[in-house]
PDB file of C-alpha atoms (C1' of nucleotides) in Angstrom:
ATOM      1  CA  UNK A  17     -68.366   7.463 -13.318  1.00 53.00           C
ATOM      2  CA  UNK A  18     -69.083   8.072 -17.126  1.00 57.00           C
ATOM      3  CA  UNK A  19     -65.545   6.981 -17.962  1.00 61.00           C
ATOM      4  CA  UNK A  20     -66.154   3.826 -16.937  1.00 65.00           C
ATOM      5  CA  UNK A  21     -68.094   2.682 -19.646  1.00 80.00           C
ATOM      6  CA  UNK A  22     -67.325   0.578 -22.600  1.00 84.00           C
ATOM      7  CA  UNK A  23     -67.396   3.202 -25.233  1.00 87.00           C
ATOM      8  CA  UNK A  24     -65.354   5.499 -22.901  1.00 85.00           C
ATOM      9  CA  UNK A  25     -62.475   2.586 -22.568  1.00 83.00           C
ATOM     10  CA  UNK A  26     -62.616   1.952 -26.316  1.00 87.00           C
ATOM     11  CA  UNK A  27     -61.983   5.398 -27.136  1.00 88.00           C
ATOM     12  CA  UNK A  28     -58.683   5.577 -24.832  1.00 88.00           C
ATOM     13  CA  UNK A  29     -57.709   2.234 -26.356  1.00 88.00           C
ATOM     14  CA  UNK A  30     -57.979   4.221 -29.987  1.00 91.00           C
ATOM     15  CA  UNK A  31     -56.269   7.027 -28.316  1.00 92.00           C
ATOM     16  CA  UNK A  32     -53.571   4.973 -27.035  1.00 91.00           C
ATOM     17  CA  UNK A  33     -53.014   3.151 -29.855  1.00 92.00           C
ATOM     18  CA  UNK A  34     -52.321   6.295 -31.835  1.00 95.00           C
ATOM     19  CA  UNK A  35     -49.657   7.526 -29.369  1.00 94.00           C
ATOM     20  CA  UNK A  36     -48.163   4.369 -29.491  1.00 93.00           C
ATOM     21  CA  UNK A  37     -48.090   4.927 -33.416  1.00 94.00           C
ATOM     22  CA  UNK A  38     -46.466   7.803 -33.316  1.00 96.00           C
ATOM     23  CA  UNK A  39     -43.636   6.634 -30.798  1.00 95.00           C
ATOM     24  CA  UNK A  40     -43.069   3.493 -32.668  1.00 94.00           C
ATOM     25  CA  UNK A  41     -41.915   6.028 -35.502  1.00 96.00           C
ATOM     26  CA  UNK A  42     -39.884   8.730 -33.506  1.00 96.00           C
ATOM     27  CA  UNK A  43     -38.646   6.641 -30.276  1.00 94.00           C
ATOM     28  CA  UNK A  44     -34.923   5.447 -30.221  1.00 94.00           C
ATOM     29  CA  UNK A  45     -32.310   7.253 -29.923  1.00 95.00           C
ATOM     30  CA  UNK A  46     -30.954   9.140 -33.475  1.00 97.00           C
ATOM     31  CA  UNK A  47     -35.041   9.777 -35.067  1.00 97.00           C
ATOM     32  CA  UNK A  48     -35.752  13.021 -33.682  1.00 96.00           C
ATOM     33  CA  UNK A  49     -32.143  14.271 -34.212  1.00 96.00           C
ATOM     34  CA  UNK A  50     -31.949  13.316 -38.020  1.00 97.00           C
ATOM     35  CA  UNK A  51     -35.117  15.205 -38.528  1.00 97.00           C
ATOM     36  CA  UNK A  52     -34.339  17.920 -36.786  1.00 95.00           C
ATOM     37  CA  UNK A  53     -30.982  18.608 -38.582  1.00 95.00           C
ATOM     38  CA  UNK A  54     -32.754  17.961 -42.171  1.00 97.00           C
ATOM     39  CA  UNK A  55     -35.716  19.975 -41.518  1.00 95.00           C
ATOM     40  CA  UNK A  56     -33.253  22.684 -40.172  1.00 92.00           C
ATOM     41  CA  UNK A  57     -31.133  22.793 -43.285  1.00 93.00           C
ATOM     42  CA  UNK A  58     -33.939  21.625 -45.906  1.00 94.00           C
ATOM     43  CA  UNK A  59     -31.903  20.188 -47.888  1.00 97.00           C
ATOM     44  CA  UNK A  60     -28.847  17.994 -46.877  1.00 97.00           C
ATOM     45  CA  UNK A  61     -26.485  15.352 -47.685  1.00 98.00           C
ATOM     46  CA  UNK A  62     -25.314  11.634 -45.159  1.00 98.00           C
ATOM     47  CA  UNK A  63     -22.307  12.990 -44.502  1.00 97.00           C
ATOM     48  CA  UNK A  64     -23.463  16.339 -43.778  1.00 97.00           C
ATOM     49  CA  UNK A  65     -26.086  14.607 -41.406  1.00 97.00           C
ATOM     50  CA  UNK A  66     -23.238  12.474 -40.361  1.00 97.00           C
ATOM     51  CA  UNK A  67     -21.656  15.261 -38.554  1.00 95.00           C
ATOM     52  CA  UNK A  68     -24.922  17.291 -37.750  1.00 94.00           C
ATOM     53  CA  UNK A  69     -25.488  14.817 -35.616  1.00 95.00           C
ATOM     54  CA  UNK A  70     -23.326  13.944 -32.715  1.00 93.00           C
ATOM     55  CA  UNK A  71     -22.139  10.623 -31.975  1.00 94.00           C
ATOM     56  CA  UNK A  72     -24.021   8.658 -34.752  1.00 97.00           C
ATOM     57  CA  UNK A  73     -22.440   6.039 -36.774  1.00 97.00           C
ATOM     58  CA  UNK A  74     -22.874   5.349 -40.622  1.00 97.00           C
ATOM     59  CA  UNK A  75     -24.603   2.285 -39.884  1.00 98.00           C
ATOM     60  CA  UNK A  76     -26.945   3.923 -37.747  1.00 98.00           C
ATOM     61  CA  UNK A  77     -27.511   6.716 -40.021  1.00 98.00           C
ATOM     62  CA  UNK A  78     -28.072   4.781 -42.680  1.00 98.00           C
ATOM     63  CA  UNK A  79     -30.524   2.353 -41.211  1.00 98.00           C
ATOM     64  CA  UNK A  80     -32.752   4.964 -39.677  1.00 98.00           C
ATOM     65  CA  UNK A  81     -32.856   6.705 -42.837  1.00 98.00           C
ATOM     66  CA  UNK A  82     -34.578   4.301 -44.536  1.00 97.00           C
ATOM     67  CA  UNK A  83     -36.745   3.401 -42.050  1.00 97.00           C
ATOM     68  CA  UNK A  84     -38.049   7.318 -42.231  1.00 98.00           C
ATOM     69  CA  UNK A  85     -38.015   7.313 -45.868  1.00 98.00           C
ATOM     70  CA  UNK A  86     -40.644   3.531 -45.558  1.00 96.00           C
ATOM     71  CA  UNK A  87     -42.454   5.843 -42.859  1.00 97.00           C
ATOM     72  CA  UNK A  88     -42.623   8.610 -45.988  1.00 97.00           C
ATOM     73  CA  UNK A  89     -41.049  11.331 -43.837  1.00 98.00           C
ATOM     74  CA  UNK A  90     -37.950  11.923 -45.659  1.00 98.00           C
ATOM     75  CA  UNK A  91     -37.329  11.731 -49.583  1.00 98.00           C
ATOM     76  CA  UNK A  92     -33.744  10.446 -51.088  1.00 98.00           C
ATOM     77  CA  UNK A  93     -32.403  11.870 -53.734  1.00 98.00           C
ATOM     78  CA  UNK A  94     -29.427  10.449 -55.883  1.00 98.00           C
ATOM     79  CA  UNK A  95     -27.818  13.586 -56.957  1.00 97.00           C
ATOM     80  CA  UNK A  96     -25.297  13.178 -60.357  1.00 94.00           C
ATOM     81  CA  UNK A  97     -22.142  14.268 -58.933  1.00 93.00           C
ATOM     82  CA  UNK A  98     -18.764  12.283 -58.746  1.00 89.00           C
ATOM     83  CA  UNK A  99     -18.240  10.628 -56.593  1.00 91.00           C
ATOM     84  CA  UNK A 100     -22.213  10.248 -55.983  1.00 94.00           C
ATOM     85  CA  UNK A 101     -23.932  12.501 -53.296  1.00 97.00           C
ATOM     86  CA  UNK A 102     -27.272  11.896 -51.859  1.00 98.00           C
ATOM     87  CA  UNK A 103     -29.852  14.183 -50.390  1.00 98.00           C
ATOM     88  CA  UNK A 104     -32.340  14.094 -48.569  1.00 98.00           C
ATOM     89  CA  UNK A 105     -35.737  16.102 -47.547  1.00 98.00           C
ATOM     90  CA  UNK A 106     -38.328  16.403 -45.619  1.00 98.00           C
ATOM     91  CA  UNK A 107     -41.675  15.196 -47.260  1.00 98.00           C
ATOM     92  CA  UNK A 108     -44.734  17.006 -47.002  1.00 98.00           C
ATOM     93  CA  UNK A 109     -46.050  14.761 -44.256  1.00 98.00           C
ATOM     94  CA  UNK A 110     -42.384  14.943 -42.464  1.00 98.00           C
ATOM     95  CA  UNK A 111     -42.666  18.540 -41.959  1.00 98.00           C
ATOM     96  CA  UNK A 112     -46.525  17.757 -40.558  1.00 98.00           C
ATOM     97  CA  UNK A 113     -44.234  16.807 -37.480  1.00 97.00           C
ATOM     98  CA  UNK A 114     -43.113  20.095 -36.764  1.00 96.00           C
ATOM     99  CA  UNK A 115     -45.857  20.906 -34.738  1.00 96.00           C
ATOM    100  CA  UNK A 116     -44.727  17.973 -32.564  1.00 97.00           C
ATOM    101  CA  UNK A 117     -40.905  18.534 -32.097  1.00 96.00           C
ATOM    102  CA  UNK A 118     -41.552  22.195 -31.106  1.00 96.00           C
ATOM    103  CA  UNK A 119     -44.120  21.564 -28.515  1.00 97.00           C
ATOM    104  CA  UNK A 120     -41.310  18.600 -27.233  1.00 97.00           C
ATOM    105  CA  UNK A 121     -38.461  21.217 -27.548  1.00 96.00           C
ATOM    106  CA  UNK A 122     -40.867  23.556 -25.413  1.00 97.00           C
ATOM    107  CA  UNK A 123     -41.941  20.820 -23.006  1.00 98.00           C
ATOM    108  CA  UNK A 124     -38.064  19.272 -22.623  1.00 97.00           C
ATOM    109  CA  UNK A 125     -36.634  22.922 -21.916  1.00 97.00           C
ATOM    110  CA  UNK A 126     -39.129  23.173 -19.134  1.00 97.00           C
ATOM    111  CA  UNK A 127     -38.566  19.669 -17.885  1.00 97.00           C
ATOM    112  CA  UNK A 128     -34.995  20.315 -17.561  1.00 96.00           C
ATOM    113  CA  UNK A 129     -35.949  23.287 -15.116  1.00 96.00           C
ATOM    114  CA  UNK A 130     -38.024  21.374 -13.280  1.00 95.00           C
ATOM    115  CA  UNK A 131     -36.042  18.098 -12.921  1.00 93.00           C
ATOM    116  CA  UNK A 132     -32.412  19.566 -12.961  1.00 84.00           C
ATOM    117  CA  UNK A 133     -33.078  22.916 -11.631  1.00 86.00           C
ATOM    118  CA  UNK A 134     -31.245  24.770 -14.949  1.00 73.00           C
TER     119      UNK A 134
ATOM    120  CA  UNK B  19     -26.802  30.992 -45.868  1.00 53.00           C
ATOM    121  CA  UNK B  20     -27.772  32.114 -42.860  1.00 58.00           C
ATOM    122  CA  UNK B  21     -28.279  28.917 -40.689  1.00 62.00           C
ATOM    123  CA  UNK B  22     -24.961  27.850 -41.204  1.00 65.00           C
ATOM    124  CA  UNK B  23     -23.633  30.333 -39.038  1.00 81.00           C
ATOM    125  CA  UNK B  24     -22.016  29.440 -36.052  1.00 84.00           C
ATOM    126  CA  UNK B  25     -25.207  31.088 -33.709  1.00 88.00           C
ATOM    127  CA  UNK B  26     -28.148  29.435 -35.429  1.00 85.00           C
ATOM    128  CA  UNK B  27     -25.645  25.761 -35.342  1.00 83.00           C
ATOM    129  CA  UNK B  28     -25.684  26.707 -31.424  1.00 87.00           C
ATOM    130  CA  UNK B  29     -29.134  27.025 -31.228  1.00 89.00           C
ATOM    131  CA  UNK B  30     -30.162  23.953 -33.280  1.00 88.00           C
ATOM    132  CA  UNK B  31     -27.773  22.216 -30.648  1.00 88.00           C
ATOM    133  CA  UNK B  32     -30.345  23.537 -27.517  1.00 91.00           C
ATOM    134  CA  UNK B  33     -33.268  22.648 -29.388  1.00 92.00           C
ATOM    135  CA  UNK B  34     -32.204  18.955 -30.505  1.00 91.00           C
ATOM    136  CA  UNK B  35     -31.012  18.419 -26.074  1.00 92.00           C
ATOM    137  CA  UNK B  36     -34.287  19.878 -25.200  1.00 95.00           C
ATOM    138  CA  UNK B  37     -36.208  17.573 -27.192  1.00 94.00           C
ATOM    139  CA  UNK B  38     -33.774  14.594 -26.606  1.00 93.00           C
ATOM    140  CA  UNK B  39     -35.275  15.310 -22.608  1.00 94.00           C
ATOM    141  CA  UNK B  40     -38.359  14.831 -23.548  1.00 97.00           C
ATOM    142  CA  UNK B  41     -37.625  11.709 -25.285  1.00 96.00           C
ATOM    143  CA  UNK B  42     -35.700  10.723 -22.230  1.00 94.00           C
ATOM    144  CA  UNK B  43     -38.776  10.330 -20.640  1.00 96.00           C
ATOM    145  CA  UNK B  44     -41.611   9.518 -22.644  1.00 96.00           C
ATOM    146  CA  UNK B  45     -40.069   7.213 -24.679  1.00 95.00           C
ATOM    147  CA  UNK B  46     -40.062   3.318 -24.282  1.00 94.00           C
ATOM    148  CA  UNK B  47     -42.785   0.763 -25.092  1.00 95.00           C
ATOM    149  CA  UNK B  48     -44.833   1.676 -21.785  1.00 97.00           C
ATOM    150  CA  UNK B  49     -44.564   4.980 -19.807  1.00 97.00           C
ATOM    151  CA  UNK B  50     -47.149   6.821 -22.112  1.00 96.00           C
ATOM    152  CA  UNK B  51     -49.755   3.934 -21.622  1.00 96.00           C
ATOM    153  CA  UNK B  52     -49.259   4.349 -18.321  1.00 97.00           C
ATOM    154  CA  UNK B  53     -49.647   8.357 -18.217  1.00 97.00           C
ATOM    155  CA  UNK B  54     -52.644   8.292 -20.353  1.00 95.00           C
ATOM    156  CA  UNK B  55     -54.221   5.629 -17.437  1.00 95.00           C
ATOM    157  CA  UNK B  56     -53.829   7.506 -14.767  1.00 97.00           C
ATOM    158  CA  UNK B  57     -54.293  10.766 -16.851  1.00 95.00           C
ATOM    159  CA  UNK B  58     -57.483   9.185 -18.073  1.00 92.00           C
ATOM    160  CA  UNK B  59     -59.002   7.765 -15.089  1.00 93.00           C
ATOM    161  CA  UNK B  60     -57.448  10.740 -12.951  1.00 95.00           C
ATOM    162  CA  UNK B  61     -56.552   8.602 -10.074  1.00 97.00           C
ATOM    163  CA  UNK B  62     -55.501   4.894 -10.146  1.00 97.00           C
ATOM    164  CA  UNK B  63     -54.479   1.923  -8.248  1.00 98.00           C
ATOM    165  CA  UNK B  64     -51.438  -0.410  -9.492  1.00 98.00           C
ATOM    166  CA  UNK B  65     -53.349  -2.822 -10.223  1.00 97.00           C
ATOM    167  CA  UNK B  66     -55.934  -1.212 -11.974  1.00 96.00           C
ATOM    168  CA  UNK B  67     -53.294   0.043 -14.262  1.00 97.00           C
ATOM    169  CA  UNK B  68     -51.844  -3.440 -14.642  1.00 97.00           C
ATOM    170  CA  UNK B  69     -55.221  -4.119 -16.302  1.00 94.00           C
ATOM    171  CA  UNK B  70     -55.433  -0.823 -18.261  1.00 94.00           C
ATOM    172  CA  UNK B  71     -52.395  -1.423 -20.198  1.00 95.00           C
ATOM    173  CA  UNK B  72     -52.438  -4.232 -22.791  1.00 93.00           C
ATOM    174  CA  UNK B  73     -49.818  -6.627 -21.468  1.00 94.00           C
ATOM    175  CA  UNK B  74     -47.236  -4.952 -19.146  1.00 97.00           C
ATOM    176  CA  UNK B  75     -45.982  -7.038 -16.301  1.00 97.00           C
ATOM    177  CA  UNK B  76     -46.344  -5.922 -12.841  1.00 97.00           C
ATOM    178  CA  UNK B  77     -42.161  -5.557 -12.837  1.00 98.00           C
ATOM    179  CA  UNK B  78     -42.278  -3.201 -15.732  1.00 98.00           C
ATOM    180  CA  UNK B  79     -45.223  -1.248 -14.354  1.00 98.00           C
ATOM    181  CA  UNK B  80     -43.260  -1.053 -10.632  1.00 98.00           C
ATOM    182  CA  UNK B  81     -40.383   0.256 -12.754  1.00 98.00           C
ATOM    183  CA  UNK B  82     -41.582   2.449 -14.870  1.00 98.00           C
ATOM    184  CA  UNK B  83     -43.962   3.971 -12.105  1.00 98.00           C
ATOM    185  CA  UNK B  84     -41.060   5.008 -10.309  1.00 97.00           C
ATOM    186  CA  UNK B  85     -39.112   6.597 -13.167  1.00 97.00           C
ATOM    187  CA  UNK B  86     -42.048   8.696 -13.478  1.00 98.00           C
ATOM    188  CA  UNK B  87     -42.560   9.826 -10.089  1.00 97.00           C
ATOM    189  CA  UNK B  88     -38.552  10.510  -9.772  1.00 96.00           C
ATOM    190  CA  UNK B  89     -38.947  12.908 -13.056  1.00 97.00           C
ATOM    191  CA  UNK B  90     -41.951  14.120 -11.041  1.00 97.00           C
ATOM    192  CA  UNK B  91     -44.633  13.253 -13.321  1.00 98.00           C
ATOM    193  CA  UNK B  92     -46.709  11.410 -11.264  1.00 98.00           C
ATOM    194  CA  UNK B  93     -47.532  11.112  -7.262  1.00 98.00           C
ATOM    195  CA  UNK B  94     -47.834   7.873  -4.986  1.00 98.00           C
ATOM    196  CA  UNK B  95     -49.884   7.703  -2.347  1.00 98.00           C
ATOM    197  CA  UNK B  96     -49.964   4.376   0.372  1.00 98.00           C
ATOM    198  CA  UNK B  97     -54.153   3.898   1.053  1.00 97.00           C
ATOM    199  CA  UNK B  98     -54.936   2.872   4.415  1.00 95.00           C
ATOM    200  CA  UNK B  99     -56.631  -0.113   3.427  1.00 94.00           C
ATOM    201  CA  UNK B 100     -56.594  -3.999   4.243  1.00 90.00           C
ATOM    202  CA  UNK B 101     -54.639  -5.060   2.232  1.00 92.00           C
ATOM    203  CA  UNK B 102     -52.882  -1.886   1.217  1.00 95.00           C
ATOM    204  CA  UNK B 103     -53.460  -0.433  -2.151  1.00 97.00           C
ATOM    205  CA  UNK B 104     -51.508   2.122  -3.906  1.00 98.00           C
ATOM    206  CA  UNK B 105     -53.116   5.316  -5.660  1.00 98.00           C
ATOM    207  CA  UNK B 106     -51.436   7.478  -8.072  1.00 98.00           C
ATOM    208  CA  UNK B 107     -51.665  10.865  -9.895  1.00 98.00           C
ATOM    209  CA  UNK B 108     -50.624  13.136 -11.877  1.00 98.00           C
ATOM    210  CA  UNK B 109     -48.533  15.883 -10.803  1.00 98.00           C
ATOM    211  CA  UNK B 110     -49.315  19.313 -12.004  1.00 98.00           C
ATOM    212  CA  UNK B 111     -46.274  18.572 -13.975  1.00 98.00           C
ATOM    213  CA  UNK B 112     -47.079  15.950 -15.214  1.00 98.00           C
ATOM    214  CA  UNK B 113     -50.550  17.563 -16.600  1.00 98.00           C
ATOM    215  CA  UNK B 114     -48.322  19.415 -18.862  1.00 98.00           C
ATOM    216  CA  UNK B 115     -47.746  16.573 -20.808  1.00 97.00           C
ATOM    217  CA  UNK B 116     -51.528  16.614 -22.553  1.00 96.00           C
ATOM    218  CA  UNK B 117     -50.588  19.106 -25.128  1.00 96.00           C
ATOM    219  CA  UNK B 118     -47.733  16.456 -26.075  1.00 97.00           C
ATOM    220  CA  UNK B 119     -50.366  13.277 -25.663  1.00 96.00           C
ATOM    221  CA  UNK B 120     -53.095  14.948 -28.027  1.00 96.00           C
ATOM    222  CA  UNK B 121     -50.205  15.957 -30.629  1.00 97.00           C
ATOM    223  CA  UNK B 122     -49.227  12.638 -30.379  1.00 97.00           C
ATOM    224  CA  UNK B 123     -52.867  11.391 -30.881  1.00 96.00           C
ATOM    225  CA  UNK B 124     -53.773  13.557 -34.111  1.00 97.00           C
ATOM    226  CA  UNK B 125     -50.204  13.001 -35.657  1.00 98.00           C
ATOM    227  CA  UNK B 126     -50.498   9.066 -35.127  1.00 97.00           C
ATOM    228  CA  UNK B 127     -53.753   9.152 -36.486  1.00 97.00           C
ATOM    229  CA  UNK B 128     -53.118  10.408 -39.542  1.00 97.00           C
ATOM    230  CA  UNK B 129     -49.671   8.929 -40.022  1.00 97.00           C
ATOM    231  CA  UNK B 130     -51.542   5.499 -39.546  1.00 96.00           C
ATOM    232  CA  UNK B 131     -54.065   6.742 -42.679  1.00 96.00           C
ATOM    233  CA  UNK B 132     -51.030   7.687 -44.667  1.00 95.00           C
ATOM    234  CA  UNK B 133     -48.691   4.741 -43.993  1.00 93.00           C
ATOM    235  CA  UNK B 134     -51.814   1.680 -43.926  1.00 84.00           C
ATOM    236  CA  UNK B 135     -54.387   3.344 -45.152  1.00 86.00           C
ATOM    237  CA  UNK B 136     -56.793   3.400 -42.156  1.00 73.00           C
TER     238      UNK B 136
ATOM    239  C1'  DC C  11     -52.372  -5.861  -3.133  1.00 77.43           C
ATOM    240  C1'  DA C  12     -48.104  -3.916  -4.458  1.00 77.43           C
ATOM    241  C1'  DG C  13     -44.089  -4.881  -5.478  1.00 77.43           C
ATOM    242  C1'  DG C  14     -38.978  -7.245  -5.360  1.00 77.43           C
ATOM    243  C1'  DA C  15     -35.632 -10.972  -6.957  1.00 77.43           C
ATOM    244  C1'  DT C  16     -33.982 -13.815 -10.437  1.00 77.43           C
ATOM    245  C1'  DC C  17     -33.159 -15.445 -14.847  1.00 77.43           C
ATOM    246  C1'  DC C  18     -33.533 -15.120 -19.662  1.00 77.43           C
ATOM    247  C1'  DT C  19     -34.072 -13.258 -24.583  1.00 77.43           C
ATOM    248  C1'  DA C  20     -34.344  -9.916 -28.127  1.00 77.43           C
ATOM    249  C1'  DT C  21     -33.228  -5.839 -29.895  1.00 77.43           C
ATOM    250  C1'  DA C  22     -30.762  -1.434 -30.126  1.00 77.43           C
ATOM    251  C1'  DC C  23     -26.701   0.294 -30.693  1.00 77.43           C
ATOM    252  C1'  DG C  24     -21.409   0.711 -31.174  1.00 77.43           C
ATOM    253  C1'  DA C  25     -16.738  -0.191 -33.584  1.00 77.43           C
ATOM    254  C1'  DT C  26     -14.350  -1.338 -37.343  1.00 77.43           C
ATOM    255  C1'  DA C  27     -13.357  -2.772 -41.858  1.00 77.43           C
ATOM    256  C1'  DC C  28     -14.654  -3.030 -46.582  1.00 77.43           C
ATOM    257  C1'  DT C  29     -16.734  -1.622 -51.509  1.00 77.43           C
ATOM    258  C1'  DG C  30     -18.813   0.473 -55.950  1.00 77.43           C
TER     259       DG C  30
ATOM    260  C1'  DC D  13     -19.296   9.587 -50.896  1.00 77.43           C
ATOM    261  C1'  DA D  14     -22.694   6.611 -49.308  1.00 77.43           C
ATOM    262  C1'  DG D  15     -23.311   2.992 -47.847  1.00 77.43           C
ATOM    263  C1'  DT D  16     -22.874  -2.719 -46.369  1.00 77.43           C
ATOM    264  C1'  DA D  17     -21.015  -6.577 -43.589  1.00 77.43           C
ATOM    265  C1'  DT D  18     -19.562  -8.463 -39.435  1.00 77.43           C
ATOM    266  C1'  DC D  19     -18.971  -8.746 -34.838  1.00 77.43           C
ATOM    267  C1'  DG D  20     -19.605  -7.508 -30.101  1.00 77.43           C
ATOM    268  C1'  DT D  21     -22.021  -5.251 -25.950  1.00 77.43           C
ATOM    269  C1'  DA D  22     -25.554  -3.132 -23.274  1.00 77.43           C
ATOM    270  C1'  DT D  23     -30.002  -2.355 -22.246  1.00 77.43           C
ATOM    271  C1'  DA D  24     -35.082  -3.073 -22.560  1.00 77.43           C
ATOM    272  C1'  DG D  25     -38.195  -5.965 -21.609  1.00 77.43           C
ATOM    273  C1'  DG D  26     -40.584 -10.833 -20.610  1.00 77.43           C
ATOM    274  C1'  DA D  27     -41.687 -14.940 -17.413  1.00 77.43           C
ATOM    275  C1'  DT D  28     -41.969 -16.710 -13.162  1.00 77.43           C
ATOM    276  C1'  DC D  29     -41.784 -17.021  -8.384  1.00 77.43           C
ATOM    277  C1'  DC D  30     -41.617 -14.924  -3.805  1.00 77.43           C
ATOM    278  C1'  DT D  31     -43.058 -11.737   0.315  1.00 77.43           C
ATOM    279  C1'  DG D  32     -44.894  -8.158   3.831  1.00 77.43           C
TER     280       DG D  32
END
DNA sequence: CAGGATCCTATACGATACTG
DNA sequence: CAGTATCGTATAGGATCCTG
């Protein structure tokens, strides 16, 4: 069988690599969510993401935030209010991932049906 | 503005449990490895699986095989062989998941080029 | 060969209190 | 408001050995 051959297992070994990539960045359990509520509002501010999202702490929030923001999918901004208020945004290659968490939102809806029967 | 509305806050609630499902399942340091195997090589033994991805254990893989096949994804069939082997599949289900894998691919591709630089 | 049992470690995550 | 610090727990996963 064609597949069997070397070039044919490096290129899944490339392939899975890239998957792997891409978990690495959205796995665990508050990514996806923080993305999706910033990407749904455009703009918005920690607390406001605070309570978009359900069940999060601050500590969580604010470690995953900067882990997207050294992943360049989100973009902080220090806005000159008092007390301070920051916001954040999707970058241009944070809203590249749209594609991704639609065809997941798709895929989990059907799951669901599958699996749970509703 | 219009998405703050109590309907679209609804629906942003749907869309953030449908792809939390998906996450349910895919997520983790092994079960796509594992899909893309037996995705890639169409059918596969344990063992040959155990070889295919980089540095699972054989309790992981028995684990994580049977998470799949409980959300369906994959099938297990007992060969009639001495000693007995183990074959498994994808489930027409679990097919689905492709789109999701190639997504997946491209995005960690290019995430890779934009975060390393190659 | 395909797992199960056992033990262990590391990391993710949670709760709460504090600060500029 | 937007975090940080500290502590505690739970789960994911690793290593090794055992068995039908």
């Amino acid at each position: 069988m064609e597949c069997e051959t070397k070039q044919f297992r490096q290129e899944h070994k490339k392939e899975m690599r890239a998957v792997q990539d891409s978990m690495d960045v959205l796995s665990g359990k508050w990514k996806i969510p923080i993305i999706s509520s910033i990407c749904f509002y455009n703009k918005r501010r920690f607390s406001d993401i605070l309570n978009d999202v359900d069940g999060i702490s601050n500590r969580m929030l604010s470690k995953e935030l900067k882990e997207l923001e050294l992943n360049k999918l989100i973009k902080r901004t220090v806005l000159d209010t008092q007390p301070v208020t920051v916001q954040y945004q999707l970058t241009e290659h944070g809203r590249t991932l749209k594609t991704i968490i639609d065809n997941l939102t798709e895929w989990g809806i059907a799951h669901r049906k599958k699996i749970i029967g509703r």
